CSV table of C-alpha atoms in Angstrom, one decimal:
chain,number,residue,atom,x,y,z
A,1,MET,CA,-5.6,-28.3,-20.8
A,2,ALA,CA,-7.5,-28.3,-17.6
A,3,ARG,CA,-11.3,-28.4,-18.1
A,4,LYS,CA,-12.2,-25.1,-16.5
A,5,SER,CA,-15.9,-25.7,-17.1
A,6,ASP,CA,-16.0,-28.7,-14.9
A,7,PRO,CA,-16.5,-27.4,-11.4
A,8,ILE,CA,-16.9,-30.9,-9.9
A,9,ARG,CA,-13.5,-32.0,-11.1
A,10,GLU,CA,-12.0,-28.7,-9.8
A,11,ARG,CA,-13.6,-29.3,-6.4
A,12,ASN,CA,-12.5,-32.9,-6.2
A,13,PHE,CA,-8.8,-32.0,-6.9
A,14,ALA,CA,-9.0,-29.1,-4.4
A,15,SER,CA,-10.6,-31.4,-1.8
A,16,VAL,CA,-7.9,-34.0,-2.1
A,17,LEU,CA,-5.0,-31.4,-2.0
A,18,ARG,CA,-6.4,-29.5,0.9
A,19,GLU,CA,-7.2,-32.6,2.9
A,20,VAL,CA,-3.6,-33.8,2.6
A,21,PHE,CA,-2.4,-30.2,3.4
A,22,SER,CA,-4.5,-30.1,6.6
A,23,ASN,CA,-3.8,-33.7,7.6
A,24,PRO,CA,-0.5,-34.9,6.3
A,25,GLY,CA,0.4,-38.5,6.3
A,26,GLN,CA,-2.9,-39.9,5.3
A,27,SER,CA,-3.2,-42.7,2.8
A,28,ARG,CA,-5.4,-42.5,-0.3
A,29,LYS,CA,-8.1,-44.5,1.4
A,30,ASP,CA,-7.9,-42.1,4.4
A,31,VAL,CA,-8.4,-39.2,2.1
A,32,ALA,CA,-11.2,-40.8,0.2
A,33,ASP,CA,-13.0,-41.5,3.5
A,34,ALA,CA,-12.5,-37.9,4.7
A,35,VAL,CA,-13.6,-36.0,1.6
A,36,GLY,CA,-16.3,-38.4,0.4
A,37,ILE,CA,-14.8,-39.3,-3.0
A,38,SER,CA,-14.3,-42.8,-4.2
A,39,ALA,CA,-11.0,-44.4,-3.6
A,40,ALA,CA,-10.4,-44.9,-7.3
A,41,SER,CA,-11.0,-41.2,-7.9
A,42,VAL,CA,-8.6,-40.2,-5.1
A,43,THR,CA,-6.0,-42.6,-6.5
A,44,SER,CA,-6.3,-41.0,-10.0
A,45,ILE,CA,-6.2,-37.4,-8.6
A,46,ALA,CA,-3.3,-38.2,-6.2
A,47,LEU,CA,-1.3,-39.6,-9.1
A,48,LYS,CA,-1.7,-36.4,-11.1
A,49,LEU,CA,-0.8,-34.3,-8.1
A,50,VAL,CA,2.3,-36.4,-7.4
A,51,GLU,CA,3.4,-36.2,-11.0
A,52,ALA,CA,3.0,-32.4,-10.8
A,53,LYS,CA,5.0,-32.4,-7.5
A,54,LEU,CA,2.3,-30.8,-5.5
A,55,LEU,CA,2.1,-34.0,-3.5
A,56,ARG,CA,4.8,-36.5,-2.6
A,57,GLU,CA,4.6,-40.1,-1.3
A,58,ALA,CA,6.4,-41.1,1.9
A,59,SER,CA,7.8,-44.6,2.5
A,60,PRO,CA,5.1,-47.3,2.7
A,61,VAL,CA,3.9,-48.2,6.1
A,62,ALA,CA,2.9,-51.8,6.9
A,63,ALA,CA,-0.9,-52.2,7.6
A,64,GLY,CA,-1.5,-55.6,9.1
A,65,GLN,CA,-2.2,-58.3,6.5
A,66,GLY,CA,-3.2,-55.8,3.8
A,67,ARG,CA,-1.2,-53.8,1.4
A,68,PRO,CA,1.1,-51.3,2.9
A,69,ARG,CA,-0.4,-47.8,3.2
A,70,VAL,CA,1.5,-45.0,1.4
A,71,PRO,CA,1.3,-41.7,3.3
A,72,LEU,CA,0.8,-38.6,1.3
A,73,HIS,CA,2.3,-35.1,2.0
A,74,VAL,CA,2.2,-31.8,0.3
A,75,ASP,CA,5.5,-31.3,-1.6
A,76,SER,CA,6.9,-28.2,0.0
A,77,THR,CA,10.3,-28.1,-1.7
A,78,SER,CA,9.7,-28.7,-5.5
A,79,HIS,CA,7.8,-25.4,-6.1
A,80,LEU,CA,7.8,-22.0,-4.6
A,81,VAL,CA,5.3,-19.1,-4.3
A,82,MET,CA,6.1,-15.4,-4.1
A,83,GLY,CA,4.8,-13.0,-1.5
A,84,ILE,CA,5.0,-9.2,-1.7
A,85,HIS,CA,4.0,-6.8,1.0
A,86,LEU,CA,3.6,-3.3,-0.5
A,87,GLY,CA,4.4,-1.1,2.4
A,88,PRO,CA,4.0,2.7,2.3
A,89,ARG,CA,7.8,3.2,2.4
A,90,VAL,CA,9.4,-0.3,2.3
A,91,THR,CA,8.2,-3.4,0.5
A,92,GLY,CA,9.1,-6.9,1.4
A,93,VAL,CA,9.5,-9.7,-1.1
A,94,VAL,CA,9.8,-13.4,-0.2
A,95,LEU,CA,9.9,-16.8,-1.8
A,96,THR,CA,8.3,-19.6,0.3
A,97,GLY,CA,7.4,-23.2,-0.1
A,98,LEU,CA,3.8,-24.4,0.1
A,99,ASP,CA,4.6,-24.9,3.9
A,100,GLY,CA,4.9,-21.1,4.4
A,101,ILE,CA,8.6,-21.3,5.2
A,102,ALA,CA,10.8,-18.6,3.6
A,103,HIS,CA,13.6,-19.6,1.2
A,104,ALA,CA,14.8,-16.1,0.3
A,105,SER,CA,13.7,-12.5,1.0
A,106,ALA,CA,14.5,-8.9,0.3
A,107,LEU,CA,13.5,-5.4,1.4
A,108,VAL,CA,12.9,-2.7,-1.2
A,109,PRO,CA,12.8,1.0,0.0
A,110,HIS,CA,10.7,3.4,-2.0
A,111,SER,CA,9.8,6.3,0.2
A,112,GLY,CA,8.0,9.0,-1.7
A,113,PHE,CA,7.6,6.9,-4.9
A,114,SER,CA,4.4,6.7,-6.9
A,115,ALA,CA,2.7,3.3,-7.2
A,116,GLU,CA,4.1,2.9,-10.7
A,117,GLN,CA,7.6,3.7,-9.6
A,118,THR,CA,7.3,1.4,-6.6
A,119,PHE,CA,6.1,-1.4,-8.9
A,120,ASP,CA,9.2,-0.9,-11.1
A,121,VAL,CA,11.7,-1.3,-8.3
A,122,VAL,CA,9.8,-4.2,-6.7
A,123,VAL,CA,9.5,-6.1,-9.9
A,124,ALA,CA,13.3,-5.7,-10.5
A,125,GLU,CA,14.0,-7.0,-7.0
A,126,ALA,CA,11.5,-9.9,-7.4
A,127,THR,CA,13.0,-10.9,-10.7
A,128,LYS,CA,16.5,-10.9,-9.1
A,129,LEU,CA,15.2,-13.0,-6.2
A,130,VAL,CA,13.8,-15.6,-8.6
A,131,GLU,CA,16.9,-15.7,-10.7
A,132,GLU,CA,19.2,-16.2,-7.7
A,133,HIS,CA,17.1,-18.5,-5.5
A,134,ALA,CA,14.4,-20.4,-7.4
A,135,VAL,CA,17.2,-22.7,-8.8
A,136,GLY,CA,15.0,-24.4,-11.4
A,137,ARG,CA,11.9,-24.5,-9.2
A,138,HIS,CA,8.7,-23.2,-10.7
A,139,VAL,CA,7.2,-20.2,-8.9
A,140,LEU,CA,3.5,-20.9,-8.9
A,141,GLY,CA,2.3,-17.4,-8.6
A,142,THR,CA,2.5,-14.2,-6.5
A,143,GLY,CA,0.4,-13.0,-3.6
A,144,VAL,CA,0.4,-9.2,-3.1
A,145,ALA,CA,-0.8,-7.6,0.1
A,146,THR,CA,-1.0,-3.9,1.1
A,147,GLY,CA,-2.7,-1.8,3.7
A,148,GLY,CA,-5.9,0.3,3.3
A,149,ILE,CA,-8.8,-0.7,1.2
A,150,VAL,CA,-8.3,-3.3,-1.5
A,151,ASP,CA,-10.8,-4.6,-4.1
A,152,ARG,CA,-9.5,-8.2,-4.5
A,153,GLU,CA,-12.1,-9.1,-7.2
A,154,ARG,CA,-10.9,-6.2,-9.5
A,155,GLY,CA,-7.3,-6.2,-8.4
A,156,ILE,CA,-7.4,-2.6,-7.3
A,157,ILE,CA,-5.8,-0.7,-4.4
A,158,VAL,CA,-8.8,1.5,-3.7
A,159,GLU,CA,-7.0,3.5,-1.0
A,160,ASN,CA,-3.7,3.3,0.8
A,161,SER,CA,-3.4,6.7,2.5
A,162,GLY,CA,-0.1,5.8,4.1
A,163,ALA,CA,1.5,5.4,0.7
A,164,GLY,CA,-0.6,8.1,-0.9
A,165,TRP,CA,-2.0,5.6,-3.5
A,166,PHE,CA,-5.6,5.8,-4.7
A,167,ASP,CA,-7.4,3.7,-7.3
A,168,VAL,CA,-4.3,1.8,-8.4
A,169,HIS,CA,-5.0,-1.0,-10.8
A,170,ALA,CA,-2.2,-3.1,-9.2
A,171,VAL,CA,-2.9,-6.5,-10.8
A,172,GLU,CA,-3.2,-5.0,-14.2
A,173,GLN,CA,0.1,-3.3,-13.8
A,174,LEU,CA,1.9,-6.3,-12.3
A,175,ALA,CA,0.5,-9.1,-14.5
A,176,GLY,CA,3.1,-10.5,-16.8
A,177,ARG,CA,5.9,-8.9,-14.8
A,178,LEU,CA,5.8,-11.2,-11.8
A,179,PRO,CA,5.2,-15.0,-11.6
A,180,GLY,CA,1.6,-15.4,-12.3
A,181,PRO,CA,-1.2,-15.6,-11.4
A,182,VAL,CA,-1.0,-12.4,-9.4
A,183,VAL,CA,-3.6,-12.1,-6.6
A,184,LEU,CA,-4.0,-8.9,-4.6
A,185,ASP,CA,-5.5,-8.6,-1.1
A,186,ASN,CA,-5.6,-6.5,2.0
A,187,ASN,CA,-2.9,-7.0,4.7
A,188,ALA,CA,-5.3,-8.1,7.4
A,189,ARG,CA,-7.0,-10.6,5.1
A,190,ALA,CA,-3.6,-12.0,4.0
A,191,ALA,CA,-2.6,-12.3,7.7
A,192,ALA,CA,-5.9,-14.1,8.4
A,193,GLN,CA,-5.3,-16.4,5.5
A,194,HIS,CA,-1.9,-17.3,7.0
A,195,GLU,CA,-3.4,-18.0,10.4
A,196,LEU,CA,-6.0,-20.3,8.7
A,197,LEU,CA,-3.3,-22.3,6.9
A,198,PHE,CA,-0.4,-22.3,9.4
A,199,GLY,CA,-1.4,-20.7,12.7
A,200,HIS,CA,-4.2,-20.3,15.3
A,201,GLY,CA,-6.9,-20.6,12.7
A,202,ALA,CA,-6.1,-24.2,12.0
A,203,GLN,CA,-7.5,-25.1,15.4
A,204,GLN,CA,-9.9,-22.1,16.0
A,205,PRO,CA,-11.8,-21.2,12.8
A,206,ASP,CA,-13.7,-18.3,14.4
A,207,PHE,CA,-11.4,-15.3,15.2
A,208,VAL,CA,-10.7,-11.7,14.6
A,209,LEU,CA,-7.2,-10.7,13.4
A,210,MET,CA,-5.6,-7.3,13.9
A,211,VAL,CA,-2.6,-6.1,11.9
A,212,ASN,CA,-0.6,-3.3,13.6
A,213,THR,CA,2.4,-2.0,11.7
A,214,SER,CA,2.7,1.2,9.6
A,215,ASP,CA,-0.8,0.1,8.6
A,216,LEU,CA,-3.8,-0.8,10.8
A,217,GLY,CA,-6.5,-3.3,9.8
A,218,ALA,CA,-8.7,-6.1,11.1
A,219,VAL,CA,-10.6,-9.0,9.6
A,220,LEU,CA,-13.3,-11.3,10.9
A,221,VAL,CA,-13.0,-15.0,10.2
A,222,SER,CA,-16.2,-17.0,10.7
A,223,ASP,CA,-16.1,-20.8,10.5
A,224,GLY,CA,-12.9,-20.6,8.5
A,225,VAL,CA,-14.3,-18.0,6.0
A,226,ILE,CA,-12.7,-14.6,5.7
A,227,ARG,CA,-15.3,-11.9,5.8
A,228,ALA,CA,-14.4,-8.9,3.7
A,229,GLY,CA,-17.7,-7.0,4.1
A,230,HIS,CA,-20.4,-6.1,1.6
A,231,SER,CA,-18.1,-3.8,-0.4
A,232,GLN,CA,-14.8,-5.2,0.8
A,233,HIS,CA,-14.3,-2.2,3.2
A,234,ALA,CA,-14.6,-4.2,6.5
A,235,GLY,CA,-11.9,-4.0,9.1
A,236,LYS,CA,-11.1,-0.2,9.2
A,237,ILE,CA,-10.0,0.1,12.8
A,238,ALA,CA,-7.6,3.1,12.4
A,239,HIS,CA,-10.2,5.5,13.8
A,240,LEU,CA,-11.3,3.6,16.8
A,241,ARG,CA,-11.1,6.0,19.7
A,242,VAL,CA,-8.7,4.6,22.3
A,243,SER,CA,-7.3,7.6,24.1
A,244,ASP,CA,-7.9,11.3,24.9
A,245,GLY,CA,-4.8,11.9,22.8
A,246,GLN,CA,-2.7,14.9,22.1
A,247,PHE,CA,-2.3,14.1,18.5
A,248,ARG,CA,-5.0,15.1,15.9
A,249,CYS,CA,-5.8,12.4,13.4
A,250,ASP,CA,-6.1,13.1,9.7
A,251,CYS,CA,-9.8,12.5,10.1
A,252,GLY,CA,-10.0,15.7,12.2
A,253,ARG,CA,-10.5,14.0,15.6
A,254,GLN,CA,-8.2,13.1,18.5
A,255,GLY,CA,-7.6,9.8,20.2
A,256,CYS,CA,-7.8,7.6,17.1
A,257,LEU,CA,-5.8,4.3,17.2
A,258,GLN,CA,-3.9,5.5,14.1
A,259,THR,CA,-2.4,8.4,16.1
A,260,VAL,CA,-1.0,6.2,18.9
A,261,ALA,CA,-0.4,2.7,17.7
A,262,THR,CA,1.3,2.6,14.3
A,263,ASP,CA,5.1,2.3,14.0
A,264,GLU,CA,5.2,5.9,12.9
A,265,ALA,CA,3.1,7.0,15.8
A,266,THR,CA,5.4,5.2,18.2
A,267,VAL,CA,8.4,7.1,16.7
A,268,ARG,CA,6.5,10.4,17.0
A,269,CYS,CA,5.7,9.7,20.7
A,270,ALA,CA,9.4,9.0,21.3
A,271,GLN,CA,10.4,12.3,19.6
A,272,VAL,CA,7.8,14.3,21.5
A,273,ALA,CA,9.3,12.8,24.7
A,274,GLY,CA,12.6,14.3,23.7
A,275,ARG,CA,14.2,11.3,22.1
A,276,GLN,CA,15.9,12.8,19.1
A,277,ASP,CA,18.0,9.6,18.7
A,278,VAL,CA,14.8,8.0,17.4
A,279,ARG,CA,14.3,8.6,13.7
A,280,THR,CA,12.7,5.3,12.6
A,281,TYR,CA,11.1,2.3,14.2
A,282,ALA,CA,14.4,0.5,13.8
A,283,ASP,CA,15.8,2.9,16.4
A,284,VAL,CA,12.9,2.0,18.7
A,285,ASP,CA,13.8,-1.7,18.3
A,286,ARG,CA,17.5,-1.1,18.9
A,287,LEU,CA,17.0,1.0,22.1
A,288,TYR,CA,14.3,-1.4,23.4
A,289,ASP,CA,16.8,-4.3,23.0
A,290,ALA,CA,19.4,-2.3,24.8
A,291,GLY,CA,17.2,-2.0,27.8
A,292,ASP,CA,16.2,1.7,27.5
A,293,GLU,CA,13.5,2.2,30.1
A,294,GLN,CA,11.9,5.2,28.5
A,295,ILE,CA,11.6,3.5,25.1
A,296,ARG,CA,10.2,0.4,26.8
A,297,ALA,CA,7.6,2.5,28.5
A,298,ILE,CA,6.6,4.1,25.2
A,299,VAL,CA,6.3,0.7,23.6
A,300,ALA,CA,4.2,-0.5,26.5
A,301,GLU,CA,1.9,2.5,26.1
A,302,ARG,CA,1.5,1.7,22.4
A,303,ASP,CA,0.7,-1.9,23.3
A,304,GLY,CA,-1.9,-0.7,25.8
A,305,TYR,CA,-3.7,1.2,23.0
A,306,VAL,CA,-3.6,-1.9,20.8
A,307,ALA,CA,-5.1,-3.9,23.7
A,308,ARG,CA,-7.9,-1.3,24.1
A,309,ALA,CA,-8.8,-1.9,20.4
A,310,ALA,CA,-8.7,-5.6,21.0
A,311,ALA,CA,-11.0,-5.3,23.9
A,312,VAL,CA,-13.5,-3.4,21.8
A,313,LEU,CA,-13.4,-6.1,19.1
A,314,MET,CA,-13.8,-8.8,21.7
A,315,ASP,CA,-16.9,-7.1,23.2
A,316,LEU,CA,-18.4,-6.3,19.8
A,317,LEU,CA,-17.9,-9.7,18.1
A,318,ASP,CA,-17.2,-12.2,20.8
A,319,PRO,CA,-14.8,-14.3,18.7
A,320,GLY,CA,-13.0,-17.4,19.7
A,321,LEU,CA,-9.7,-15.5,19.5
A,322,VAL,CA,-8.4,-12.1,18.8
A,323,VAL,CA,-5.1,-12.6,17.0
A,324,ILE,CA,-2.7,-9.6,17.0
A,325,ALA,CA,-0.2,-9.6,14.1
A,326,GLY,CA,2.5,-7.1,13.2
A,327,THR,CA,4.9,-5.1,15.4
A,328,PRO,CA,3.6,-6.0,18.8
A,329,ALA,CA,3.7,-9.7,18.0
A,330,GLU,CA,7.5,-9.4,17.3
A,331,ARG,CA,7.9,-9.3,21.1
A,332,PRO,CA,6.1,-12.3,22.6
A,333,GLU,CA,7.0,-11.2,26.1
A,334,THR,CA,4.7,-8.2,25.8
A,335,LEU,CA,1.5,-10.3,25.5
A,336,ALA,CA,1.1,-10.5,29.3
A,337,HIS,CA,0.8,-6.7,29.4
A,338,VAL,CA,-1.7,-6.7,26.5
A,339,ARG,CA,-3.8,-9.3,28.2
A,340,ARG,CA,-3.9,-7.3,31.5
A,341,VAL,CA,-5.2,-4.3,29.7
A,342,VAL,CA,-7.8,-6.4,27.9
A,343,ALA,CA,-8.9,-8.0,31.1
A,344,ALA,CA,-9.4,-4.5,32.6
A,345,ARG,CA,-11.4,-3.2,29.7
A,346,ALA,CA,-13.4,-6.0,28.1
A,347,GLY,CA,-16.8,-7.0,29.4
A,348,GLN,CA,-15.7,-10.6,30.0
A,349,GLY,CA,-12.6,-9.6,31.8
A,350,GLU,CA,-10.0,-12.3,32.2
A,351,LEU,CA,-12.0,-14.8,30.1
A,352,ALA,CA,-11.6,-12.4,27.2
A,353,ALA,CA,-8.0,-11.7,27.9
A,354,GLN,CA,-7.0,-15.3,27.6
A,355,ARG,CA,-8.5,-15.4,24.1
A,356,VAL,CA,-6.1,-12.7,22.9
A,357,VAL,CA,-3.0,-14.2,21.3
A,358,TYR,CA,-0.1,-13.1,19.1
A,359,SER,CA,0.4,-14.3,15.6
A,360,SER,CA,3.5,-16.2,14.6
A,361,ASP,CA,6.8,-14.2,14.8
A,362,HIS,CA,8.5,-13.7,11.5
A,363,GLU,CA,11.1,-11.1,10.5
A,364,LEU,CA,9.2,-10.5,7.3
A,365,SER,CA,5.8,-11.6,8.5
A,366,LEU,CA,3.7,-9.4,6.3
A,367,SER,CA,5.5,-10.7,3.2
A,368,ILE,CA,5.0,-14.3,4.3
A,369,PHE,CA,1.3,-13.5,4.9
A,370,ALA,CA,1.1,-12.2,1.3
A,371,ALA,CA,2.7,-15.5,0.1
A,372,SER,CA,-0.1,-17.3,2.0
A,373,ILE,CA,-2.6,-15.7,-0.4
A,374,MET,CA,-1.0,-17.7,-3.2
A,375,VAL,CA,-0.6,-20.9,-1.1
A,376,ASN,CA,-4.4,-20.8,-0.7
A,377,GLU,CA,-4.9,-20.1,-4.4
A,378,VAL,CA,-2.9,-23.3,-5.2
A,379,LEU,CA,-5.0,-25.3,-2.7
A,380,GLU,CA,-8.3,-23.9,-4.1
A,381,ARG,CA,-7.4,-24.1,-7.8
A,382,PRO,CA,-4.9,-26.9,-8.4
A,383,LEU,CA,-6.2,-27.6,-11.9
A,384,GLY,CA,-4.9,-24.2,-12.9
A,385,VAL,CA,-1.5,-25.0,-11.5
A,386,LEU,CA,-1.5,-28.3,-13.4
A,387,GLU,CA,-2.3,-26.5,-16.6
A,388,SER,CA,0.5,-23.9,-16.0
A,389,LEU,CA,3.0,-26.6,-15.3
A,390,SER,CA,2.2,-28.5,-18.4
A,391,SER,CA,2.3,-25.5,-20.7
């Protein structure tokens, strides 16, 4: 049994695992020097982590006249984590390694379902995914992300207006039905966690991340720490005013980002423009790829509104980067247009524009972001993982 009451032991295990994760290929002595723990302690910790297949040893490397150094790496193949993005109409489920690379994924439609009905079909698909693709590998836990307001500490979806869910005790309802532990968070914070582990945040620990899909959200990361706000309500950008707008928002105003930048808003703009061949955002993608100039113009207009919001965040917070994740980032070639709009509207002009970047491009990016919640949980609490593997 892990000694949960020993915070120093927990911190030491986490420090060793995270150091190897961030700087793969180090020897035990390198790790000891980096984290300030004795070489003997690092050797003992590394042994346990290797035995649990959280770390692996590479082939020894000759080191002059001394003993060969043995590089350490995080073992990204022996175990898996699950990521679930609870969308308002479609949920993505993915299994990844500790390196964030997807091994298997599925999409689960549930338009019009209650939260409880959605959980039932998602759990069924997740169970099937594990049975077919885990192949004897242990799934260390499940990260769940969704839009709107999420209370991570209590495991509650406070408000996801797009799905019509309010005060849903998600972790309580999913615990025991998915690989545990189950950790719930907001889409934007999950995406920020992914950037910290695998993307821009590994080099720039001060950034603002925007998520733009069917949901909208933002999160501030300061010195590598995700800021959720006093009551975990930070990052509500849906009602930033970015246009004069013909569409009235559900808040009663016009010009809100929500009315012009979500996937559904883009579909509506196409339909208002007379494009009855557009029913879903998949149609927008298909027509865009076919070179449809009208659709490309509608997407460019949407990206311009996203850029206006990015300019506001750049002026307000002056971060090292503004990272845009979600639908716009699926088309890297559109970043130049976004930067031109930011340069025209942000106080620092071109200097601000060059600090706007797109997140990594993944077909199921939001699900992979959700999996990153659990990767981080493993890095932060490896003793709990050791305990679950030994039980």
